[in-house]
Coordinates of C-alpha atoms and ligand atoms in Angstrom, one line a residue:
M22 CA 58.3 -49.5 27.9
I23 CA 57.7 -46.4 25.9
V24 CA 58.1 -43.2 27.0
G25 CA 56.2 -40.5 25.8
S26 CA 52.7 -41.1 24.0
G27 CA 53.0 -39.1 20.5
P28 CA 53.6 -40.1 16.8
G29 CA 56.0 -42.3 17.4
G30 CA 54.9 -43.9 20.7
A31 CA 52.0 -44.4 19.8
I32 CA 52.3 -46.0 16.7
L33 CA 55.2 -48.0 17.7
A34 CA 53.4 -49.6 20.4
E35 CA 50.7 -49.8 18.9
Q36 CA 52.7 -52.6 16.2
L37 CA 54.3 -54.0 19.5
L38 CA 50.9 -54.9 20.4
E39 CA 50.0 -56.6 17.1
K40 CA 53.4 -58.6 17.5
G41 CA 52.1 -60.1 21.1
R42 CA 54.0 -57.6 23.1
R43 CA 52.2 -55.9 26.5
V44 CA 53.4 -52.1 25.9
L45 CA 53.3 -49.1 29.3
I46 CA 53.9 -45.8 28.4
L47 CA 54.8 -43.0 30.5
E48 CA 53.6 -39.6 29.4
K49 CA 54.4 -36.5 31.4
G50 CA 51.5 -34.1 29.7
L51 CA 48.1 -34.5 30.5
Y52 CA 45.0 -36.6 29.4
V53 CA 42.5 -34.4 28.3
H54 CA 39.5 -36.1 27.3
P55 CA 38.6 -34.3 23.5
D56 CA 35.1 -33.8 25.0
D57 CA 37.1 -31.0 27.7
F58 CA 38.9 -28.8 24.9
S59 CA 36.8 -25.6 24.1
E60 CA 38.1 -22.3 21.6
D61 CA 39.4 -21.0 25.1
E62 CA 43.1 -21.1 23.4
V63 CA 45.2 -19.5 26.8
D64 CA 43.5 -22.5 29.0
M65 CA 44.2 -24.7 25.6
I66 CA 48.0 -24.1 25.5
S67 CA 48.4 -24.1 28.7
R68 CA 47.4 -27.5 29.2
L69 CA 48.5 -28.9 25.9
Y70 CA 52.1 -27.8 24.8
S71 CA 55.1 -27.9 26.0
D72 CA 56.0 -24.9 28.2
G73 CA 53.2 -23.2 27.9
A74 CA 54.2 -22.8 24.1
L75 CA 57.1 -20.8 25.5
Q76 CA 59.5 -23.5 24.6
I77 CA 62.8 -21.5 23.1
S78 CA 66.3 -21.5 21.8
Q79 CA 68.9 -20.1 23.9
S80 CA 69.3 -17.1 22.2
L81 CA 65.5 -16.0 22.7
R82 CA 65.3 -15.9 18.5
F83 CA 63.6 -19.2 17.6
T84 CA 60.4 -20.3 19.3
I85 CA 60.1 -24.5 19.4
L86 CA 56.5 -25.7 19.7
Q87 CA 55.9 -28.8 21.0
G88 CA 52.9 -30.3 22.2
S89 CA 52.9 -32.1 26.0
A90 CA 50.0 -34.3 26.4
V91 CA 48.2 -37.6 26.2
G92 CA 48.7 -38.3 21.9
G93 CA 51.8 -36.2 22.3
T94 CA 52.1 -33.3 19.3
S95 CA 49.9 -35.1 17.4
V96 CA 46.4 -34.0 19.4
V97 CA 48.0 -30.0 18.5
N98 CA 49.3 -30.5 15.1
N99 CA 47.5 -29.6 12.0
A100 CA 47.5 -33.7 10.6
V101 CA 49.3 -31.9 7.6
C102 CA 50.9 -35.0 5.9
F103 CA 54.0 -35.5 3.2
D104 CA 55.4 -39.0 1.7
T105 CA 58.9 -38.7 3.1
P106 CA 60.9 -37.1 0.0
Q107 CA 62.9 -40.1 -1.7
R108 CA 65.7 -37.5 -1.6
V109 CA 65.4 -37.9 2.1
I110 CA 66.2 -41.2 2.8
D111 CA 68.8 -40.7 -0.2
T112 CA 70.4 -38.7 2.6
W113 CA 70.3 -40.6 6.1
N114 CA 71.7 -43.6 3.3
A115 CA 74.6 -41.5 2.2
R116 CA 75.6 -40.9 5.5
S117 CA 76.7 -44.2 6.0
S118 CA 80.1 -46.0 4.4
S119 CA 78.9 -49.4 5.5
G120 CA 75.4 -50.5 4.6
K121 CA 72.0 -49.0 4.0
V122 CA 70.6 -46.8 7.9
I123 CA 66.3 -47.5 6.1
D124 CA 65.5 -50.2 3.4
D125 CA 64.1 -48.0 1.4
T126 CA 61.5 -51.2 0.1
A127 CA 60.5 -51.7 3.2
Y128 CA 60.3 -48.0 4.7
F129 CA 58.0 -47.2 1.4
D130 CA 55.4 -50.5 2.3
S131 CA 55.4 -48.9 6.2
Q132 CA 54.1 -45.8 4.6
Q133 CA 51.2 -47.3 3.3
K134 CA 49.8 -49.0 6.1
V135 CA 50.0 -46.0 7.5
R136 CA 48.8 -43.6 5.5
A137 CA 45.6 -46.7 5.5
R138 CA 45.7 -46.8 9.1
M139 CA 46.1 -43.3 9.7
R140 CA 43.1 -42.2 6.9
I141 CA 45.5 -40.3 4.8
K142 CA 43.4 -38.3 2.4
K143 CA 43.0 -35.0 0.2
I144 CA 40.4 -32.8 3.0
A145 CA 37.6 -32.4 0.0
E146 CA 37.8 -36.6 -0.7
G147 CA 34.9 -37.3 2.5
T148 CA 34.3 -33.6 3.1
R149 CA 30.4 -33.4 3.7
K150 CA 30.5 -29.4 3.4
P151 CA 32.1 -28.0 0.2
L152 CA 35.6 -28.0 0.3
D153 CA 35.5 -23.9 -0.2
A154 CA 33.3 -24.0 3.3
V155 CA 35.9 -26.0 4.8
L156 CA 39.4 -24.6 3.8
N157 CA 40.8 -21.9 5.2
H158 CA 38.9 -18.2 3.7
G159 CA 41.8 -17.2 2.5
D160 CA 42.4 -19.9 0.7
S161 CA 40.4 -18.7 -2.7
L162 CA 42.3 -15.3 -2.6
I163 CA 45.9 -17.1 -2.4
T164 CA 44.2 -19.9 -4.7
S165 CA 44.2 -17.5 -8.0
A166 CA 47.0 -14.9 -7.2
V167 CA 49.5 -19.0 -7.2
K168 CA 47.4 -19.5 -10.6
S169 CA 48.1 -15.7 -12.3
Y170 CA 52.3 -15.5 -11.0
F171 CA 52.7 -19.3 -12.9
A172 CA 50.5 -18.7 -15.7
G173 CA 51.8 -19.9 -18.4
R174 CA 54.7 -21.7 -16.1
E175 CA 52.6 -24.8 -14.6
D176 CA 55.2 -26.7 -15.2
A177 CA 57.0 -24.7 -11.9
Y178 CA 54.9 -25.4 -9.7
E179 CA 52.6 -27.4 -7.7
Y180 CA 50.0 -26.4 -6.0
D181 CA 46.8 -28.5 -3.9
V182 CA 44.8 -28.6 -1.3
V183 CA 46.8 -31.0 1.5
E184 CA 46.7 -34.3 2.4
A185 CA 45.7 -34.8 6.3
N186 CA 44.7 -37.8 8.6
I187 CA 41.1 -35.8 9.2
V188 CA 37.8 -36.4 8.4
D189 CA 35.1 -34.9 7.1
C190 CA 36.6 -31.8 8.5
L191 CA 34.3 -29.2 10.0
G192 CA 36.5 -26.3 9.5
C193 CA 36.3 -24.8 12.9
G194 CA 39.9 -23.6 12.7
Y195 CA 40.9 -25.1 16.0
C196 CA 43.4 -27.5 15.2
N197 CA 45.9 -26.3 17.3
I198 CA 43.9 -26.8 20.6
G199 CA 42.7 -30.3 20.0
C200 CA 39.6 -30.6 17.9
K201 CA 36.8 -31.2 19.8
Y202 CA 34.9 -32.4 17.3
G203 CA 37.0 -36.2 17.2
R204 CA 38.1 -35.2 13.4
K205 CA 41.7 -34.7 13.4
L206 CA 42.8 -38.9 13.5
S207 CA 45.1 -38.3 16.3
M208 CA 47.2 -40.7 18.5
L209 CA 44.9 -39.3 21.1
D210 CA 41.4 -39.7 19.0
E211 CA 42.5 -42.5 17.9
V212 CA 45.1 -44.8 17.8
L213 CA 45.9 -45.2 21.3
P214 CA 42.0 -45.8 22.3
A215 CA 41.8 -48.3 19.1
A216 CA 45.1 -50.8 21.1
Q217 CA 43.7 -49.8 24.0
H218 CA 40.8 -51.4 22.6
K219 CA 41.4 -53.8 20.5
H220 CA 44.0 -55.8 23.0
G221 CA 42.8 -54.9 26.5
A222 CA 44.1 -52.3 29.1
D223 CA 46.2 -54.4 30.7
N224 CA 48.2 -55.6 27.8
M225 CA 48.0 -51.7 27.0
R226 CA 48.7 -49.1 29.8
I227 CA 49.5 -45.7 29.7
I228 CA 50.0 -43.3 32.7
S229 CA 50.0 -39.4 31.9
E230 CA 51.5 -36.8 34.3
A231 CA 54.5 -39.7 34.7
N232 CA 57.7 -37.5 33.8
V233 CA 60.4 -40.0 33.4
T234 CA 63.6 -38.1 34.8
Q235 CA 66.3 -40.8 34.7
L236 CA 67.0 -44.5 33.3
T237 CA 69.7 -46.4 35.5
E238 CA 72.3 -48.9 33.3
S239 CA 74.6 -51.3 34.2
S240 CA 76.7 -53.1 31.8
G241 CA 74.4 -51.4 28.8
K242 CA 71.3 -52.7 29.8
I243 CA 68.4 -50.5 31.4
T244 CA 67.9 -51.7 34.9
E245 CA 65.6 -49.4 35.9
V246 CA 63.3 -46.3 34.7
H247 CA 62.8 -43.0 37.7
A248 CA 59.7 -41.9 37.0
V249 CA 57.8 -38.1 39.2
V250 CA 53.9 -38.8 39.0
A251 CA 51.4 -36.4 39.4
G252 CA 51.4 -35.4 43.2
G253 CA 55.4 -35.4 43.3
R254 CA 55.3 -39.3 44.0
K255 CA 58.3 -41.2 42.6
L256 CA 57.1 -44.4 40.3
L257 CA 59.6 -47.2 39.6
V258 CA 59.7 -49.0 36.4
R259 CA 62.4 -51.9 38.0
N260 CA 63.7 -54.7 35.0
P261 CA 62.1 -53.6 32.3
K262 CA 62.6 -55.7 29.2
T263 CA 62.3 -52.8 26.7
V264 CA 62.6 -49.3 26.4
V265 CA 61.8 -46.5 24.8
V266 CA 62.2 -42.9 24.3
S267 CA 59.7 -41.4 22.3
G268 CA 59.4 -38.1 24.6
G269 CA 60.1 -36.3 20.8
T270 CA 63.3 -34.2 19.8
I271 CA 65.1 -32.3 22.3
H272 CA 63.8 -33.9 25.3
S273 CA 64.0 -37.8 24.4
S274 CA 68.3 -36.5 24.0
W275 CA 67.7 -34.5 27.1
L276 CA 66.2 -37.7 29.1
L277 CA 69.6 -40.0 27.5
M278 CA 72.1 -37.2 28.4
Q279 CA 70.2 -36.6 31.9
S280 CA 70.8 -40.4 32.5
G281 CA 74.5 -40.5 31.3
I282 CA 73.2 -42.7 28.4
G283 CA 76.5 -43.2 26.0
K284 CA 78.9 -41.3 27.8
A285 CA 81.8 -44.3 27.4
N286 CA 81.4 -43.7 24.1
K287 CA 80.5 -40.5 23.5
L288 CA 77.0 -40.5 21.6
P289 CA 75.7 -37.6 19.7
I290 CA 73.1 -37.2 22.0
G291 CA 71.7 -34.1 21.6
K292 CA 73.6 -32.8 18.2
G293 CA 72.7 -32.3 15.2
L294 CA 69.3 -31.4 15.7
C295 CA 67.1 -29.5 12.3
F296 CA 64.0 -28.0 11.9
N297 CA 61.6 -26.7 9.7
M298 CA 62.6 -22.9 9.8
G299 CA 58.7 -21.1 10.1
S300 CA 58.2 -17.5 9.4
P301 CA 54.9 -16.3 7.3
L302 CA 54.0 -13.3 4.9
H303 CA 51.0 -11.9 5.7
A304 CA 48.7 -9.1 3.1
L305 CA 45.9 -7.0 3.2
F306 CA 43.1 -7.0 1.0
D307 CA 40.6 -4.2 0.0
R308 CA 37.8 -6.8 1.2
K309 CA 36.8 -9.3 3.7
V310 CA 39.2 -12.4 3.3
T311 CA 38.1 -14.0 6.6
A312 CA 41.3 -16.2 6.7
Y313 CA 40.4 -17.2 10.3
D314 CA 37.3 -18.9 9.4
G315 CA 38.7 -22.9 8.0
L316 CA 41.0 -25.5 8.7
Q317 CA 43.9 -23.6 9.5
I318 CA 46.5 -24.9 6.7
A319 CA 44.4 -25.9 3.6
H320 CA 47.3 -25.4 0.3
Y321 CA 50.6 -26.6 0.2
L322 CA 53.1 -25.1 -2.7
K323 CA 56.1 -26.3 -4.2
V324 CA 58.4 -23.9 -6.9
H325 CA 60.3 -26.8 -8.3
D326 CA 63.5 -24.5 -9.1
H327 CA 63.8 -24.7 -5.0
P328 CA 63.4 -28.0 -3.3
G329 CA 64.7 -26.0 -0.2
F330 CA 61.3 -24.7 1.0
V331 CA 57.6 -25.0 1.1
Y332 CA 54.7 -22.9 1.1
E333 CA 51.8 -23.5 3.7
T334 CA 48.1 -20.7 3.4
W335 CA 47.9 -20.0 7.1
Y336 CA 46.1 -18.6 10.1
N337 CA 45.0 -18.8 13.6
P338 CA 42.3 -18.2 15.9
P339 CA 42.8 -14.4 17.9
V340 CA 46.0 -15.1 20.7
A341 CA 47.9 -17.3 17.8
Q342 CA 47.4 -14.8 15.2
A343 CA 48.0 -12.0 17.7
L344 CA 52.1 -14.3 18.9
T345 CA 53.0 -14.1 14.8
M346 CA 51.0 -10.8 13.5
P347 CA 53.3 -8.2 12.8
G348 CA 54.4 -4.0 14.0
W349 CA 54.5 -3.9 17.5
L350 CA 52.7 -1.6 19.9
D351 CA 50.1 0.2 17.4
T352 CA 50.7 -1.0 14.5
H353 CA 50.0 -4.4 16.0
F354 CA 47.2 -2.8 16.7
R355 CA 46.3 -1.6 13.6
N356 CA 46.4 -4.8 12.0
M357 CA 44.6 -7.0 14.7
Q358 CA 42.1 -4.4 13.6
N359 CA 42.1 -5.3 9.7
Y360 CA 42.1 -9.6 11.6
D361 CA 39.6 -10.2 9.5
R362 CA 41.1 -8.9 6.2
I363 CA 44.4 -10.4 6.2
A364 CA 45.8 -13.2 4.9
A365 CA 48.9 -15.2 5.6
V366 CA 51.2 -18.1 4.3
G367 CA 53.8 -19.9 6.1
V368 CA 57.2 -20.4 4.4
L369 CA 58.5 -23.8 5.6
V370 CA 62.4 -23.6 5.2
G371 CA 64.7 -27.2 6.4
T372 CA 67.5 -26.4 8.2
E373 CA 71.0 -27.2 8.4
S374 CA 71.5 -30.0 11.3
N375 CA 73.6 -27.7 12.9
A376 CA 70.9 -26.8 16.4
H377 CA 72.3 -28.4 19.6
I378 CA 71.4 -29.3 23.0
V379 CA 73.2 -27.3 26.4
P380 CA 72.1 -27.2 30.2
A381 CA 70.0 -24.5 30.8
L382 CA 71.3 -21.7 33.3
F383 CA 68.4 -21.7 35.2
T384 CA 65.5 -24.1 34.7
G385 CA 67.4 -26.9 35.5
G386 CA 66.1 -28.4 32.2
P387 CA 67.8 -29.0 28.1
D388 CA 68.6 -25.1 26.1
V389 CA 68.6 -25.5 22.1
V390 CA 71.9 -23.8 20.7
F391 CA 70.8 -22.6 16.9
Q392 CA 71.9 -20.4 15.1
P393 CA 70.3 -20.6 10.4
T394 CA 72.8 -20.5 8.8
Q395 CA 73.9 -17.9 6.2
G396 CA 72.0 -19.9 3.6
D397 CA 69.3 -21.2 5.2
L398 CA 68.2 -17.1 6.0
N399 CA 68.7 -16.8 2.2
K400 CA 66.6 -19.3 1.4
L401 CA 64.4 -18.2 3.8
V402 CA 64.1 -14.3 2.1
D403 CA 64.3 -16.0 -1.1
A404 CA 60.7 -17.8 -0.1
L405 CA 59.3 -14.6 0.8
V406 CA 59.9 -12.6 -2.0
I407 CA 58.8 -15.0 -4.5
L408 CA 55.5 -15.1 -2.3
G409 CA 55.0 -11.4 -1.9
N410 CA 55.3 -11.4 -5.2
I411 CA 52.4 -13.9 -5.6
F412 CA 50.8 -12.2 -2.9
F413 CA 50.3 -8.1 -5.3
T414 CA 49.8 -10.3 -8.3
G415 CA 46.8 -11.7 -6.2
G416 CA 45.9 -7.7 -5.6
A417 CA 46.9 -7.3 -2.0
L418 CA 47.1 -4.0 -1.1
E419 CA 50.1 -4.8 2.0
V420 CA 52.1 -6.9 2.6
Y421 CA 55.0 -7.2 5.5
A422 CA 56.6 -10.1 7.0
T423 CA 57.2 -10.5 10.9
T424 CA 60.6 -8.2 11.0
R425 CA 61.5 -7.6 14.8
R426 CA 63.4 -4.3 14.6
Y427 CA 61.0 -1.8 15.3
Q428 CA 62.5 1.1 13.8
P429 CA 61.4 -0.1 10.0
Y430 CA 57.8 0.4 11.7
V431 CA 58.1 4.0 12.7
N432 CA 59.0 5.2 9.1
Q433 CA 56.7 2.8 7.9
S434 CA 59.8 0.6 5.6
A435 CA 58.6 -2.6 5.9
V436 CA 55.5 -2.3 4.8
L437 CA 55.2 -2.9 1.0
R438 CA 52.8 -1.6 -0.8
A439 CA 53.8 -2.6 -4.3
Q440 CA 55.7 -5.3 -6.1
S441 CA 58.1 -3.2 -7.2
Q442 CA 59.1 -2.4 -2.9
V443 CA 59.0 -6.5 -2.9
D444 CA 63.0 -7.1 -2.9
A445 CA 63.7 -4.4 -0.3
L446 CA 62.8 -7.9 2.2
R447 CA 66.6 -8.7 0.8
D448 CA 67.8 -5.2 3.4
L449 CA 65.1 -5.5 6.1
V450 CA 66.2 -9.3 6.9
K451 CA 70.1 -9.8 7.0
H452 CA 70.2 -12.2 10.1
D453 CA 67.8 -13.9 12.9
Y454 CA 67.1 -11.5 14.2
D455 CA 65.7 -9.3 12.1
I456 CA 62.7 -11.4 10.9
L457 CA 60.7 -13.9 13.7
L458 CA 61.5 -17.4 13.4
G459 CA 60.1 -21.0 14.8
T460 CA 59.1 -24.1 14.8
G461 CA 56.6 -27.1 15.2
H462 CA 58.9 -29.4 13.9
P463 CA 62.2 -30.1 15.2
Q464 CA 64.2 -32.6 14.7
G465 CA 67.5 -34.7 15.2
G466 CA 69.6 -35.1 18.6
N467 CA 69.9 -38.7 18.0
A468 CA 70.4 -39.3 14.5
I469 CA 69.7 -43.0 13.2
G470 CA 73.1 -44.8 11.5
T471 CA 75.3 -47.3 10.7
S472 CA 78.4 -45.2 13.3
P473 CA 78.5 -44.4 17.1
A474 CA 80.9 -41.5 15.6
N475 CA 78.3 -39.5 13.7
S476 CA 74.6 -41.4 15.1
V477 CA 73.2 -42.4 18.2
I478 CA 70.9 -45.5 17.1
G479 CA 72.0 -48.1 14.3
P480 CA 69.6 -48.9 11.9
D481 CA 67.9 -51.5 14.3
F482 CA 66.8 -47.8 16.2
K483 CA 68.7 -49.7 19.4
V484 CA 71.4 -46.5 21.2
F485 CA 75.3 -47.9 20.3
G486 CA 76.3 -49.9 23.4
Y487 CA 73.1 -51.0 24.7
S488 CA 70.7 -54.1 24.7
N489 CA 67.3 -52.8 25.7
L490 CA 67.3 -49.3 24.9
Y491 CA 65.7 -47.4 22.0
V492 CA 64.2 -44.3 20.6
C493 CA 61.5 -44.0 17.9
D494 CA 60.7 -40.7 17.9
A495 CA 61.3 -37.4 15.4
S496 CA 64.6 -37.2 17.1
V497 CA 66.0 -39.5 15.1
F498 CA 66.2 -37.7 11.9
P499 CA 69.5 -36.8 10.6
T500 CA 68.7 -34.4 8.5
S501 CA 64.7 -32.3 8.4
T502 CA 62.6 -33.4 6.2
T503 CA 61.6 -29.5 5.0
V504 CA 57.9 -30.8 4.2
N505 CA 55.8 -31.4 7.7
P506 CA 57.3 -34.7 9.3
Q507 CA 54.6 -36.6 11.2
L508 CA 54.0 -38.7 8.8
T509 CA 57.9 -39.6 8.8
V510 CA 57.7 -39.7 12.0
M511 CA 55.1 -42.5 11.5
T512 CA 56.3 -44.6 9.7
L513 CA 59.1 -45.1 10.6
A514 CA 57.9 -45.8 14.2
H515 CA 55.6 -48.8 12.1
Y516 CA 59.0 -50.0 10.1
A517 CA 61.0 -50.0 13.5
A518 CA 58.4 -52.0 14.9
Q519 CA 60.2 -54.8 13.6
F520 CA 64.1 -54.4 15.5
V521 CA 62.5 -53.8 18.6
Q522 CA 63.0 -57.1 20.7
Ligands
FAD13 C1 50.9 -26.1 16.8 C2 52.0 -27.6 15.6 C3 51.3 -28.1 14.5 C4 52.0 -29.1 14.1 N1 51.2 -29.7 12.9 C5 52.3 -30.2 11.8 C6 51.5 -31.0 10.5 O1 50.6 -30.5 10.0 N2 51.8 -32.4 10.1 C7 53.4 -32.3 10.7 O2 53.7 -33.5 10.1 N3 53.6 -32.1 11.2 C8 52.8 -31.3 12.2 N4 53.6 -30.4 13.5 C9 54.9 -31.4 13.9 C10 54.6 -33.1 14.7 O3 53.0 -33.0 15.2 C11 55.7 -33.3 14.9 O4 56.5 -34.2 14.5 C12 55.1 -35.0 15.7 O5 54.5 -35.1 16.8 C13 56.7 -35.0 16.2 O6 56.2 -36.6 17.0 P1 57.0 -37.7 18.2 O7 56.7 -38.6 18.4 O8 58.9 -37.0 17.9 O9 57.1 -36.5 19.7 P2 55.6 -35.8 19.9 O10 54.8 -35.7 19.1 O11 56.5 -34.1 20.5 O12 55.8 -36.5 21.5 C14 56.2 -36.9 23.0 C15 56.0 -36.7 24.0 O13 56.9 -36.9 24.5 C16 55.9 -36.6 26.2 N5 57.6 -36.8 26.6 C17 58.5 -35.9 26.6 N6 59.4 -36.3 27.6 C18 59.1 -37.2 28.4 C19 59.4 -37.7 29.5 N7 61.1 -37.6 29.9 N8 58.8 -39.0 30.2 C20 57.4 -38.7 29.8 N9 56.7 -38.1 28.4 C21 57.6 -37.4 28.4 C22 55.9 -35.6 25.8 O14 54.6 -35.4 26.7 C23 54.7 -36.2 24.2 O15 53.8 -35.6 25.0 C24 52.8 -29.6 14.3 C25 53.9 -29.2 15.4 C26 53.3 -28.1 16.2 C27 53.6 -27.5 17.6

């Protein structure tokens, strides 16, 4: 039995089926057929996202986006894939004083298999439309800005079209509300139906709108799984042979916490969460950019001297863009009127593992307690400063960060009008309440490791002290990847299949 149908749950299910197991997946989100996806952002967001995309940290300063649907967050993600950096696996292994946490050779072998399975390629390859027509239309401006900024320093950076599990992209720009055209090979479009087709519906059952609320244990074994299904009816699974929790970061930890798992041996469940913390920088140009037209995330940029962050060119349909557009009231209105003359790039900083989960006061659900460290904020500001310089080199008229305080917008000091002003960002952003921060990449909370003192699951993905309980999703990351995490989630799930009994 698997709880959750995102990349962690779905890839593991497929592998277990290949080994002759029968699989039942309970998924709390809706089953929405891709034919029913529409361009109505508000409707799709409310149906496909956890808490209708209003999930926010306890401080109210950090938005945490997650999907909730059959297929998990893969239904709404951008499908961008980065290989797991070797340094990440090294860091995870270095947490152990008694042997490796992850066998690198087997892990990277799984990664190759997942890359082939998910047809992960550069967007350019296999795309029938001309590449320029497919990519985010802000891209050509940003590409020439990056080239000019790094002219003569070609060894200092890596800039390229993203790799993704997208085949023959049409560049509609609606990745984040479900790909209606079947080009994104999400778990909903590809893995779950293919597994069911190959192994038969009797061997692979998925129940949507089934919220697993409690795991009951006896002598270190899960003996009952309780769920509430559509209409409020209760579902009880008795004596499951195996239970894998793949509800994603936050919700997997929350289910374990609610069930009292690991209390006796004080497992650090719901601790050590980390994020790829993001904040965008917007640039206004003197001509139409139409960045909304085309693939939302098209290029990435890594600056070799700064391994703590990554840039991704990025733009959104109007509702999502309005949520991150800088400015308040009339300034926000003015910026939205310039929607077609603005390009944006997102900065992703891999944070330290310093967040944790507590019960929320009023909702009865989980609350995430997180404040970025000063070091993480400094990395973000460094990244924004470099990016501001890149934009001005590329001919931007104005550049703005999504700073939160209203006052700077009254006297317009948050609007940078020349390259010489970019360093002002360092004064504008000193605290987490100074700038809009968020993530679509929450990680951790059920760390993998060799000791129950600092980990929740062992190298075999089994929860310490339990004989039939496993966790397999982004919550098992001990540290953040900095790069987009879904290929790491999928690879871990493929790798985990050898251990799940
Ligand atoms: C807008 C957006 C864009 C993104 N773009 C990218 C990208 O381009 N590249 C990339 O690498 N990553 C991206 N990500 C992140 C990536 O999608 C996630 O890291 C990945 O999906 C995590 O996989 P998972 O299996 O851990 O969890 P999820 O995909 O979140 O799946 C967990 C599933 O479990 C279900 N569930 C939770 N609790 C329960 C319960 N109690 N009972 C039953 N079901 C439950 C949830 O409803 C959900 O469907 C993006 C995320 C967002 C929000």
